[in-house]
Coordinates of C-alpha atoms in Angstrom, one line a residue:
M1 CA 8.3 32.9 -4.5
S2 CA 7.7 30.4 -7.3
M3 CA 4.3 28.8 -7.4
Y4 CA 6.0 25.5 -7.9
L5 CA 7.9 25.4 -4.6
F6 CA 6.8 22.5 -2.3
P7 CA 3.8 21.2 -4.2
F8 CA 1.5 20.1 -1.3
K9 CA -1.9 18.9 -2.3
L10 CA -4.6 20.9 -0.5
K11 CA -7.4 18.6 -1.6
S12 CA -10.8 20.1 -0.7
L13 CA -9.4 22.9 1.5
G14 CA -9.5 25.4 -1.4
N15 CA -9.2 28.9 -0.1
N16 CA -8.7 27.6 3.3
A17 CA -5.0 28.2 2.7
L18 CA -5.8 31.9 2.3
R19 CA -7.8 31.8 5.5
R20 CA -4.9 30.3 7.3
K21 CA -2.5 32.9 5.9
L22 CA -4.7 35.6 7.2
F23 CA -5.6 34.2 10.6
I24 CA -3.4 31.3 11.7
P25 CA -0.3 33.3 12.5
Q26 CA -2.2 35.3 15.0
I27 CA -3.8 32.2 16.5
R28 CA -0.4 30.5 16.8
K29 CA 1.0 33.6 18.5
F30 CA -1.6 34.1 21.1
S31 CA -3.2 30.7 21.5
K32 CA -2.6 28.7 24.7
Y33 CA -3.1 25.5 22.8
K34 CA -0.4 23.4 21.2
S35 CA -0.5 24.2 17.5
A36 CA -0.7 21.7 14.7
C37 CA 2.4 19.8 14.3
H38 CA 3.6 16.4 15.6
Y39 CA 2.2 16.0 19.1
S40 CA 1.1 12.7 20.5
T41 CA -0.2 11.8 23.9
N42 CA 0.8 8.2 23.3
E43 CA 4.2 7.9 25.0
N44 CA 5.0 4.6 23.3
L45 CA 4.5 6.0 19.9
N46 CA 6.5 9.2 20.7
K47 CA 9.5 7.1 21.8
I48 CA 9.8 5.7 18.2
S49 CA 11.6 8.8 17.0
T50 CA 14.6 8.0 19.2
K51 CA 15.5 5.1 16.9
T52 CA 16.8 2.9 19.6
A53 CA 16.2 -0.8 19.7
E54 CA 14.6 -0.7 23.1
N55 CA 11.9 1.7 21.9
F56 CA 11.1 0.0 18.7
I57 CA 7.4 -1.1 18.2
P58 CA 6.8 -3.7 15.5
F59 CA 4.6 -2.5 12.6
L60 CA 1.6 -4.8 13.3
Q61 CA 1.7 -4.1 17.0
R62 CA 1.8 -0.4 16.2
I63 CA -1.3 -0.9 14.0
D64 CA -3.1 -2.6 16.9
I65 CA -2.2 0.3 19.2
R66 CA -3.7 2.8 16.8
R67 CA -6.8 0.7 16.2
T68 CA -7.4 0.4 19.9
E69 CA -6.8 4.2 20.2
A70 CA -9.5 4.8 17.6
R71 CA -12.0 2.4 19.2
R72 CA -11.9 4.5 22.4
S73 CA -12.3 7.8 20.5
I74 CA -15.2 9.8 18.9
I75 CA -15.2 12.7 16.6
V76 CA -17.6 15.5 17.5
Q77 CA -18.5 18.4 15.3
V78 CA -18.6 21.7 17.3
Q79 CA -19.2 25.4 16.8
S80 CA -15.5 26.3 17.3
A81 CA -12.4 25.3 19.2
K82 CA -13.7 27.2 22.2
S83 CA -16.5 24.6 22.6
Y84 CA -13.9 22.2 24.1
K85 CA -14.6 23.1 27.7
E86 CA -18.4 22.4 27.4
L87 CA -17.8 19.3 25.4
W88 CA -15.2 18.1 28.0
S89 CA -17.7 18.7 30.8
Y90 CA -20.5 16.8 29.1
C91 CA -18.3 13.8 27.9
S92 CA -16.6 13.5 31.3
T93 CA -20.0 12.5 32.8
F94 CA -19.7 9.2 31.0
G95 CA -16.1 8.5 32.0
A96 CA -12.5 9.7 32.1
I97 CA -11.2 11.6 29.1
K98 CA -7.6 11.0 28.1
S99 CA -7.1 13.8 25.5
M100 CA -8.8 16.2 23.0
F101 CA -7.6 17.4 19.6
H102 CA -9.2 20.1 17.4
Y103 CA -9.1 20.3 13.6
S104 CA -11.1 22.0 10.9
V105 CA -12.3 21.2 7.4
G106 CA -13.4 23.3 4.4
I107 CA -13.3 26.8 3.0
D108 CA -15.9 28.1 5.5
P109 CA -14.4 25.8 8.1
S110 CA -16.4 23.2 10.0
H111 CA -14.8 22.5 13.4
F112 CA -14.3 19.1 15.0
I113 CA -12.8 17.7 18.2
I114 CA -11.4 14.2 18.6
V115 CA -12.2 13.0 22.1
E116 CA -10.1 10.1 23.3
F117 CA -11.4 8.3 26.5
E118 CA -9.5 6.0 28.9
N119 CA -11.3 2.8 27.6
E120 CA -13.7 1.6 25.0
S121 CA -16.6 1.0 27.4
I122 CA -17.1 4.7 27.8
V123 CA -17.6 5.1 24.0
S124 CA -20.2 2.3 24.2
S125 CA -22.0 4.3 26.9
I126 CA -22.0 7.4 24.8
M127 CA -23.3 5.5 21.8
N128 CA -26.2 4.2 23.9
S129 CA -27.0 7.7 25.2
S130 CA -26.8 9.5 21.8
N131 CA -29.8 10.5 19.6
Y132 CA -30.6 10.7 15.9
S133 CA -31.5 14.0 14.3
E134 CA -35.0 15.2 15.0
G135 CA -37.5 14.7 12.2
G136 CA -36.0 11.5 11.0
S137 CA -33.8 13.0 8.3
G138 CA -31.0 10.7 7.2
M139 CA -30.3 7.1 7.6
P140 CA -30.3 6.1 11.3
T141 CA -26.7 4.7 11.4
Q142 CA -24.4 4.6 14.4
S143 CA -20.8 5.5 14.1
N144 CA -18.0 7.4 16.0
F145 CA -19.0 10.6 14.1
M146 CA -21.4 12.9 16.0
W147 CA -22.2 16.6 16.5
F148 CA -22.7 18.6 19.7
K149 CA -26.1 20.3 19.8
A150 CA -27.0 23.3 22.0
A151 CA -27.6 22.5 25.6
N152 CA -31.1 22.2 27.1
N153 CA -31.7 25.3 29.2
K154 CA -32.6 23.2 32.2
L155 CA -29.4 21.3 32.0
K156 CA -26.4 23.2 33.3
L157 CA -22.9 21.6 33.4
K158 CA -20.3 22.5 35.9
D159 CA -17.0 23.9 34.6
N160 CA -14.4 21.2 34.6
K161 CA -11.0 22.5 35.7
N162 CA -9.3 19.5 34.0
A163 CA -10.5 20.5 30.6
N164 CA -7.6 20.6 28.2
L165 CA -7.3 20.9 24.4
S166 CA -4.1 19.3 23.4
V167 CA -3.9 20.6 19.8
E168 CA -5.8 23.3 17.8
F169 CA -6.1 23.2 14.0
G170 CA -4.3 19.8 14.0
T171 CA -4.6 19.2 10.3
D172 CA -3.6 22.5 8.9
I173 CA -1.0 22.3 6.2
Q174 CA 2.2 24.3 6.8
L175 CA 2.3 27.4 4.6
E176 CA 4.9 27.4 1.8
E177 CA 6.2 30.7 3.0
E178 CA 6.8 29.3 6.5
I179 CA 8.6 26.3 5.0
K180 CA 10.8 28.4 2.8
V181 CA 11.8 30.7 5.8
A182 CA 12.6 27.6 7.9
L183 CA 14.8 26.1 5.2
G184 CA 16.5 29.4 4.5
N185 CA 17.4 29.8 8.2
S186 CA 19.0 26.3 8.4
E187 CA 22.7 25.9 9.0
N188 CA 23.3 23.4 6.1
V189 CA 21.6 21.2 3.6
S190 CA 21.4 18.3 6.0
E191 CA 19.4 20.5 8.4
Q192 CA 17.2 21.6 5.6
I193 CA 16.3 18.0 4.8
R194 CA 15.4 17.2 8.4
K195 CA 13.3 20.4 8.7
L196 CA 11.4 19.6 5.5
H197 CA 10.6 16.2 6.9
E198 CA 9.5 17.5 10.2
L199 CA 7.3 20.3 8.8
T200 CA 5.5 18.2 6.1
R201 CA 5.1 14.7 7.6
L202 CA 1.8 13.3 8.7
N203 CA 1.2 14.3 12.3
D204 CA -0.5 12.6 15.2
V205 CA -3.9 14.1 14.5
G206 CA -3.7 13.1 10.9
V207 CA -2.9 9.5 11.9
R208 CA -5.8 9.4 14.4
L209 CA -8.2 10.7 11.8
R210 CA -7.2 7.9 9.3
F211 CA -7.7 5.2 11.9
L212 CA -11.1 6.6 12.8
T213 CA -12.0 6.7 9.1
A214 CA -11.0 3.0 8.9
L215 CA -13.0 2.2 12.0
Q216 CA -16.1 3.6 10.4
I217 CA -16.1 1.1 7.5
E218 CA -15.1 -1.7 9.8
N219 CA -18.0 -1.1 12.2
A220 CA -20.4 -0.8 9.3
I221 CA -20.0 -4.5 8.3
T222 CA -19.2 -6.2 11.6
G223 CA -22.9 -7.2 12.0
M224 CA -22.5 -9.8 9.2
F225 CA -18.8 -10.2 9.5
P226 CA -17.9 -9.9 13.2
H227 CA -14.2 -10.5 12.6
A228 CA -13.9 -8.0 9.8
T229 CA -10.8 -5.7 10.0
A230 CA -10.0 -2.6 8.0
Y231 CA -6.2 -2.5 7.8
P232 CA -4.6 0.8 6.9
F233 CA -1.5 0.5 4.8
G234 CA 0.7 2.7 2.6
S235 CA 2.0 6.1 3.5
S236 CA -0.6 6.7 6.3
V237 CA 1.1 4.1 8.5
N238 CA 4.6 3.3 7.1
G239 CA 6.1 6.6 8.2
Y240 CA 6.5 8.2 4.8
G241 CA 3.1 10.0 4.7
K242 CA 2.9 13.7 4.3
T243 CA 0.1 16.0 5.7
G244 CA -3.1 15.4 3.7
C245 CA -2.0 12.0 2.2
D246 CA -4.5 9.5 1.1
L247 CA -5.7 6.5 3.1
D248 CA -5.3 3.0 1.7
L249 CA -7.4 0.3 3.4
F250 CA -7.4 -3.5 3.1
L251 CA -10.7 -4.9 4.1
K252 CA -10.4 -8.4 5.5
L253 CA -13.7 -10.2 6.3
S254 CA -12.4 -13.0 8.5
N255 CA -9.6 -13.8 10.9
D256 CA -7.0 -16.5 10.6
K257 CA -7.7 -18.2 13.8
R258 CA -8.9 -21.8 13.7
H259 CA -10.4 -24.0 16.4
D260 CA -9.0 -27.4 15.6
N261 CA -11.2 -29.2 18.1
G262 CA -14.4 -27.4 17.0
R263 CA -16.9 -29.7 15.4
L264 CA -19.5 -27.0 14.4
V265 CA -18.9 -25.3 11.1
F266 CA -20.7 -22.2 9.8
H267 CA -22.8 -22.5 6.7
C268 CA -21.4 -20.1 4.1
K269 CA -22.7 -18.8 0.7
P270 CA -20.9 -20.8 -2.0
L271 CA -18.9 -18.9 -4.6
N272 CA -20.5 -19.5 -8.1
S273 CA -18.0 -17.6 -10.2
S274 CA -14.2 -16.9 -10.4
E275 CA -12.5 -15.4 -7.4
R276 CA -11.9 -12.1 -9.3
S277 CA -15.5 -11.8 -10.4
T278 CA -16.6 -12.5 -6.9
T279 CA -14.3 -9.8 -5.5
Q280 CA -15.5 -7.3 -8.0
R281 CA -19.1 -8.0 -7.1
H282 CA -18.4 -7.7 -3.4
M283 CA -16.5 -4.5 -3.9
E284 CA -19.5 -3.1 -5.8
V285 CA -21.8 -3.9 -2.8
I286 CA -19.3 -2.3 -0.4
G287 CA -19.3 0.8 -2.6
D288 CA -23.1 1.0 -2.4
L289 CA -22.9 0.6 1.4
I290 CA -20.4 3.5 1.7
H291 CA -22.4 5.7 -0.7
L292 CA -25.8 5.1 0.8
F293 CA -25.3 4.6 4.5
L294 CA -22.0 6.0 5.9
P295 CA -22.2 9.6 7.1
G296 CA -19.6 11.9 5.6
C297 CA -18.7 9.6 2.7
G298 CA -19.1 11.0 -0.8
H299 CA -17.7 11.0 -4.3
V300 CA -17.7 7.2 -4.4
R301 CA -15.9 5.8 -7.4
R302 CA -15.8 2.1 -8.3
I303 CA -12.6 1.0 -10.1
L304 CA -13.3 -2.7 -10.5
Q305 CA -11.3 -3.5 -13.6
A306 CA -7.9 -2.7 -12.1
R307 CA -5.5 -5.5 -11.2
V308 CA -6.6 -4.9 -7.6
P309 CA -10.2 -3.7 -7.7
I310 CA -10.7 -0.7 -5.4
I311 CA -13.4 1.7 -4.2
K312 CA -12.4 5.3 -3.9
Y313 CA -14.3 7.8 -1.8
H314 CA -13.8 11.0 0.2
Q315 CA -14.6 11.1 3.9
Q316 CA -15.7 14.7 4.3
L317 CA -15.8 14.8 8.1
T318 CA -12.1 13.9 8.3
D319 CA -11.1 15.3 4.9
V320 CA -9.4 12.1 3.9
E321 CA -9.4 10.5 0.5
C322 CA -9.7 6.7 0.8
D323 CA -8.9 3.7 -1.4
V324 CA -10.5 0.4 -0.2
S325 CA -9.5 -3.0 -1.5
M326 CA -10.3 -6.6 -0.5
S327 CA -7.4 -8.5 -2.2
N328 CA -4.3 -6.6 -1.3
M329 CA -2.8 -8.0 1.9
S330 CA 0.6 -7.6 0.2
G331 CA 0.2 -3.9 0.7
V332 CA 0.1 -4.4 4.4
H333 CA 3.3 -6.5 4.4
M334 CA 5.0 -4.0 2.0
S335 CA 4.1 -1.2 4.5
D336 CA 5.7 -3.3 7.2
F337 CA 8.9 -3.6 5.1
L338 CA 9.1 0.1 4.4
Y339 CA 8.3 0.9 8.0
I340 CA 11.2 -1.3 9.2
M341 CA 13.6 0.4 6.7
G342 CA 12.6 3.8 8.1
E343 CA 13.1 2.7 11.7
L344 CA 16.5 1.2 11.1
D345 CA 18.2 4.6 10.4
D346 CA 16.8 8.1 11.0
R347 CA 18.2 9.4 7.7
V348 CA 15.9 7.2 5.6
R349 CA 12.6 9.0 5.9
P350 CA 14.0 12.6 5.6
L351 CA 15.8 11.6 2.5
V352 CA 12.7 10.0 1.0
F353 CA 10.6 13.0 1.8
T354 CA 13.1 15.4 0.2
I355 CA 13.5 13.4 -3.0
R356 CA 9.8 13.0 -3.4
N357 CA 9.3 16.7 -2.9
W358 CA 12.0 17.4 -5.4
A359 CA 10.4 15.0 -7.9
K360 CA 7.0 16.6 -7.6
T361 CA 8.4 20.1 -8.0
V362 CA 10.2 19.3 -11.2
G363 CA 7.4 17.3 -12.7
I364 CA 8.9 13.8 -12.4
T365 CA 5.9 12.5 -10.4
N366 CA 2.3 13.3 -11.1
S367 CA -0.9 12.9 -9.0
A368 CA -2.7 11.6 -12.1
P369 CA -2.1 8.0 -13.1
G370 CA -0.1 7.5 -16.3
R371 CA 3.5 7.1 -17.6
W372 CA 5.1 8.9 -14.7
I373 CA 7.2 7.5 -11.9
T374 CA 5.1 7.0 -8.8
N375 CA 6.0 8.0 -5.2
F376 CA 6.1 4.3 -4.4
S377 CA 8.6 3.6 -7.2
L378 CA 10.7 6.6 -6.1
T379 CA 10.7 5.4 -2.5
L380 CA 12.0 2.0 -3.6
L381 CA 14.7 3.7 -5.7
V382 CA 15.9 5.6 -2.6
L383 CA 15.9 2.4 -0.5
A384 CA 17.8 0.5 -3.1
F385 CA 20.4 3.3 -3.3
L386 CA 20.8 3.2 0.5
Q387 CA 21.4 -0.5 0.4
N388 CA 24.3 0.0 -2.0
P389 CA 25.7 3.5 -1.8
P390 CA 29.0 4.5 -3.6
S391 CA 30.9 4.3 -0.3
G392 CA 30.2 0.6 -0.1
K393 CA 28.8 1.0 3.4
P394 CA 25.1 0.1 3.4
V395 CA 22.8 2.3 5.4
I396 CA 20.0 -0.3 5.5
P397 CA 20.1 -4.1 4.9
T398 CA 18.6 -6.0 1.9
L399 CA 15.4 -7.9 2.2
N400 CA 17.3 -11.2 1.9
K401 CA 19.2 -10.4 5.1
L402 CA 16.0 -9.8 6.9
E403 CA 14.6 -13.1 5.5
E404 CA 17.6 -15.0 6.8
Q405 CA 16.9 -13.9 10.3
A406 CA 13.1 -14.4 10.3
G407 CA 11.7 -16.4 13.2
K408 CA 8.4 -18.4 13.7
S409 CA 6.5 -15.2 14.5
D410 CA 7.7 -13.6 11.2
K411 CA 6.1 -16.3 9.0
F412 CA 3.4 -14.9 6.7
A413 CA 2.0 -15.8 3.3
L414 CA -0.2 -14.0 0.8
E415 CA -3.5 -15.3 -0.5
D416 CA -1.8 -17.0 -3.4
G417 CA 0.7 -18.7 -1.1
T418 CA 3.6 -16.3 -1.8
D419 CA 6.0 -16.3 1.2
V420 CA 6.4 -12.8 2.7
S421 CA 8.4 -13.9 5.7
F422 CA 11.1 -11.5 7.0
L423 CA 12.4 -10.2 10.3
R424 CA 9.7 -7.9 11.8
D425 CA 11.4 -7.0 15.0
I426 CA 14.6 -4.9 14.4
T427 CA 15.7 -5.3 18.0
K428 CA 16.8 -8.8 16.9
Y429 CA 18.9 -7.3 14.0
K430 CA 22.3 -6.9 15.5
Q431 CA 24.3 -5.6 12.5
K432 CA 24.7 -1.8 12.8
T433 CA 25.5 0.4 9.8
K434 CA 29.0 1.7 9.4
N435 CA 27.8 4.5 7.1
T436 CA 28.1 7.9 8.7
D437 CA 27.5 10.0 5.6
S438 CA 25.5 13.2 6.1
L439 CA 22.1 13.6 4.5
E440 CA 23.5 16.2 2.2
R441 CA 26.1 13.8 0.9
L442 CA 23.6 11.0 0.5
L443 CA 21.2 13.3 -1.4
M444 CA 24.0 14.3 -3.8
E445 CA 25.1 10.7 -4.2
F446 CA 21.5 9.7 -5.0
F447 CA 21.3 12.2 -7.8
V448 CA 24.7 11.1 -9.3
Y449 CA 24.0 7.4 -8.8
Y450 CA 20.8 7.2 -10.8
S451 CA 21.8 9.8 -13.4
Q452 CA 24.4 7.2 -14.4
F453 CA 22.3 4.1 -13.8
D454 CA 21.9 1.7 -16.8
F455 CA 18.0 1.6 -16.8
D456 CA 18.2 0.1 -20.3
N457 CA 19.7 -3.2 -19.2
K458 CA 19.5 -3.4 -15.4
A459 CA 16.7 -3.9 -12.9
I460 CA 16.5 -2.4 -9.5
C461 CA 16.4 -5.0 -6.8
L462 CA 15.9 -4.6 -3.0
N463 CA 16.2 -8.3 -2.2
D464 CA 20.0 -8.3 -2.9
T465 CA 22.6 -5.9 -4.1
V466 CA 23.9 -7.9 -7.0
A467 CA 23.3 -6.5 -10.5
I468 CA 20.3 -8.1 -12.2
A469 CA 19.5 -8.0 -15.9
K470 CA 16.0 -6.8 -16.8
P471 CA 13.8 -9.9 -17.3
E472 CA 11.6 -8.0 -19.8
H473 CA 11.7 -5.0 -22.1
S474 CA 10.5 -2.0 -20.2
A475 CA 11.7 1.5 -19.6
M476 CA 12.3 1.0 -15.9
Y477 CA 12.2 -2.3 -14.0
I478 CA 11.9 -2.2 -10.2
I479 CA 11.4 -5.7 -8.8
N480 CA 8.6 -5.9 -6.3
P481 CA 10.5 -7.1 -3.2
L482 CA 7.6 -9.3 -2.0
E483 CA 6.0 -10.4 -5.3
R484 CA 9.1 -10.8 -7.3
G485 CA 7.4 -11.5 -10.6
L486 CA 6.0 -8.0 -10.7
N487 CA 7.5 -4.8 -12.0
V488 CA 6.6 -1.9 -9.8
S489 CA 7.4 0.7 -12.5
K490 CA 5.9 -1.1 -15.5
N491 CA 3.9 2.1 -16.3
V492 CA 6.9 4.3 -16.7
S493 CA 7.7 5.4 -20.3
F494 CA 11.1 5.6 -21.9
E495 CA 10.7 9.4 -22.3
E496 CA 10.1 9.7 -18.5
V497 CA 13.2 7.7 -17.7
L498 CA 15.3 10.0 -19.9
R499 CA 13.7 13.1 -18.3
F500 CA 14.3 11.6 -14.8
K501 CA 18.0 11.2 -15.6
N502 CA 18.3 14.7 -17.0
E503 CA 16.7 16.2 -13.9
L504 CA 19.0 14.1 -11.7
K505 CA 22.0 15.6 -13.5
N506 CA 20.6 19.0 -13.2
A507 CA 19.9 18.8 -9.5
A508 CA 23.4 17.5 -8.8
W509 CA 25.0 20.3 -10.7
I510 CA 22.9 23.0 -9.0
L511 CA 23.7 21.6 -5.5
E512 CA 27.4 21.3 -6.4
S513 CA 27.7 24.8 -7.8
K514 CA 25.3 26.8 -5.6
E515 CA 27.0 28.9 -3.0
P516 CA 25.6 28.3 0.6
K517 CA 23.6 31.1 2.2
T518 CA 22.9 32.9 -1.1
A519 CA 19.3 33.4 -2.2
N520 CA 17.5 30.1 -2.6
W521 CA 20.4 28.0 -1.5
G522 CA 20.5 24.3 -0.8
L523 CA 17.1 22.6 -1.3
L524 CA 15.5 25.8 -2.3
S525 CA 17.8 25.9 -5.3
I526 CA 16.6 22.6 -6.7
M527 CA 12.9 23.1 -5.8
Q528 CA 12.1 26.0 -8.1
G529 CA 9.8 24.3 -10.5
P530 CA 10.0 23.8 -14.2
K531 CA 9.4 27.5 -14.9
V532 CA 12.6 28.4 -13.2
V533 CA 14.5 25.2 -13.7
N534 CA 13.7 24.1 -17.2
M535 CA 16.3 21.8 -18.8
F536 CA 14.1 20.6 -21.6
Q537 CA 14.0 23.9 -23.3
K538 CA 15.8 23.7 -26.7
L539 CA 19.2 25.2 -26.4
S540 CA 20.3 27.8 -28.9
T541 CA 23.2 26.8 -31.1
R542 CA 24.9 30.0 -30.3
T543 CA 24.6 29.5 -26.5
K544 CA 26.7 27.2 -24.5
P545 CA 24.7 25.1 -22.1
S546 CA 25.8 26.1 -18.6
R547 CA 23.8 23.5 -16.6
L548 CA 24.0 20.1 -18.2
V549 CA 27.4 19.0 -17.2
E550 CA 29.3 15.7 -16.7
I551 CA 29.2 15.1 -12.9
K552 CA 29.9 11.4 -12.7
S553 CA 33.1 12.0 -10.8
I554 CA 31.9 14.5 -8.2
F555 CA 32.6 12.1 -5.4
D556 CA 35.7 10.5 -6.9
D557 CA 38.5 11.7 -4.6
N558 CA 41.1 10.6 -7.3
E559 CA 39.4 12.6 -10.0
N560 CA 41.5 15.4 -11.5
E561 CA 40.0 18.6 -10.4
S562 CA 41.0 20.4 -13.6
K563 CA 38.9 18.1 -15.8
S564 CA 36.6 20.2 -17.9
P565 CA 32.8 19.5 -17.8
E566 CA 31.1 18.0 -20.7
K567 CA 29.5 20.8 -22.7
K568 CA 27.8 18.9 -25.5
V569 CA 24.2 18.0 -25.1
K570 CA 22.5 15.5 -27.4
S571 CA 19.4 16.6 -29.2
D572 CA 17.4 13.7 -27.8
Q573 CA 17.9 15.0 -24.2
R574 CA 15.6 17.9 -24.8

């Protein structure tokens, strides 16, 4: 199998993948626990997958549900997954336990169990009854992160028959070999797309860990800022996150509630410099707090000169890479918009996952910042295509249509006054899509659509489906749907746009010509990596190119089938 197939980032796991390859199959075979994937004890959240209006949970309400879930949970480091019975017996002395989830971190794995209680007051009781390490080593901070020490010989706990571990190894990344087998055993490309999404998306345990990570930094500053909130945004919460994805946090220090009849006003420290300089200084202090006081937080990097200053750090106890900002509420509203798009039609997220995996495999996207197309830009390209597919039947609506139906509860504005109002509750959106195309057809049409798109002169717009000329000279112009004066893809170079279009043509040709059920058919055929699928290699003048073909009329029913493919490749398409 090619080393380039399905490029999942293992982060700090290192050789943990090898450990899993040796041991996890046996654990899955004989374990009585539910293994990793996408299990949730929250019935409301599980219902979302049915994609019916009655079961829809608005984005901000969903965030509140998860934040409440985190506040009634703790993370306990244990010796192994087998410790769950003793931990259950001990914790149940404080109150009713709702569920337990096991996960591991590291090469020589450390084991942890998430304990979710029935209410927050039980967590408060546990906090008041917990101790610091003997000998006074370490800063005496309180958080939802603890470890389970050996029992006092005089203290014996009764076995609890209700003890139950819902998930074991809940954060393990699916092995590439397992994914390849699952895709190979699929009936068709559409089924492959859905399986890839199911096997690689962020699961319930991963979401819980990210909200507990957010809660840690939120609790750390609530003494001085009692209304502080750490809002997760981005792929962790919008439904497009894969296993092991980063966590983006927007740290808001105050709430928006005002008491109009209140006559007492808090004294506040006046700001003696520009808003940006003040934000940079505050972020620097937050970075120091994370680095010096919060357990499990390391590798703190301060990126204060960026357009949006951020603090990056790694939470080792949850194995989550975090980006914290204090001036990016637009990211929360953008996550809401992307979440709604994914909830409107159950083809959206699987298609986005597949295209992002393909782009990573062939080198279109890159984990390092630079001239490459980002996953965010790629997601917007997919959504823009689904708003205006070749069939003329939109899969999802434009943002303008959602804005037209916005009610009073949908009114929001950014810090600079930019209006970001749009319909947040899709149960009120009555227009149903008439598009019934399969995922396979949509994937093929995506490749063809953007391989022919005039990136030189046109901009991508999700607010409306009309053609818009690029307002400035750049290789690719994707209008930010919420802050319309910004180009989401400003970083992309002309060379990368050309390479993107070439890879699109290549993928479409392979999917069109590859026979089903042969070796590496369907998605496997286009996710072979640049060593196998290399279309930038200089072609010999004596060899006819067999892959770069004219495919613009693949979906044109009126096209003459006898039309010969284009066989001439320009030298600047290397």
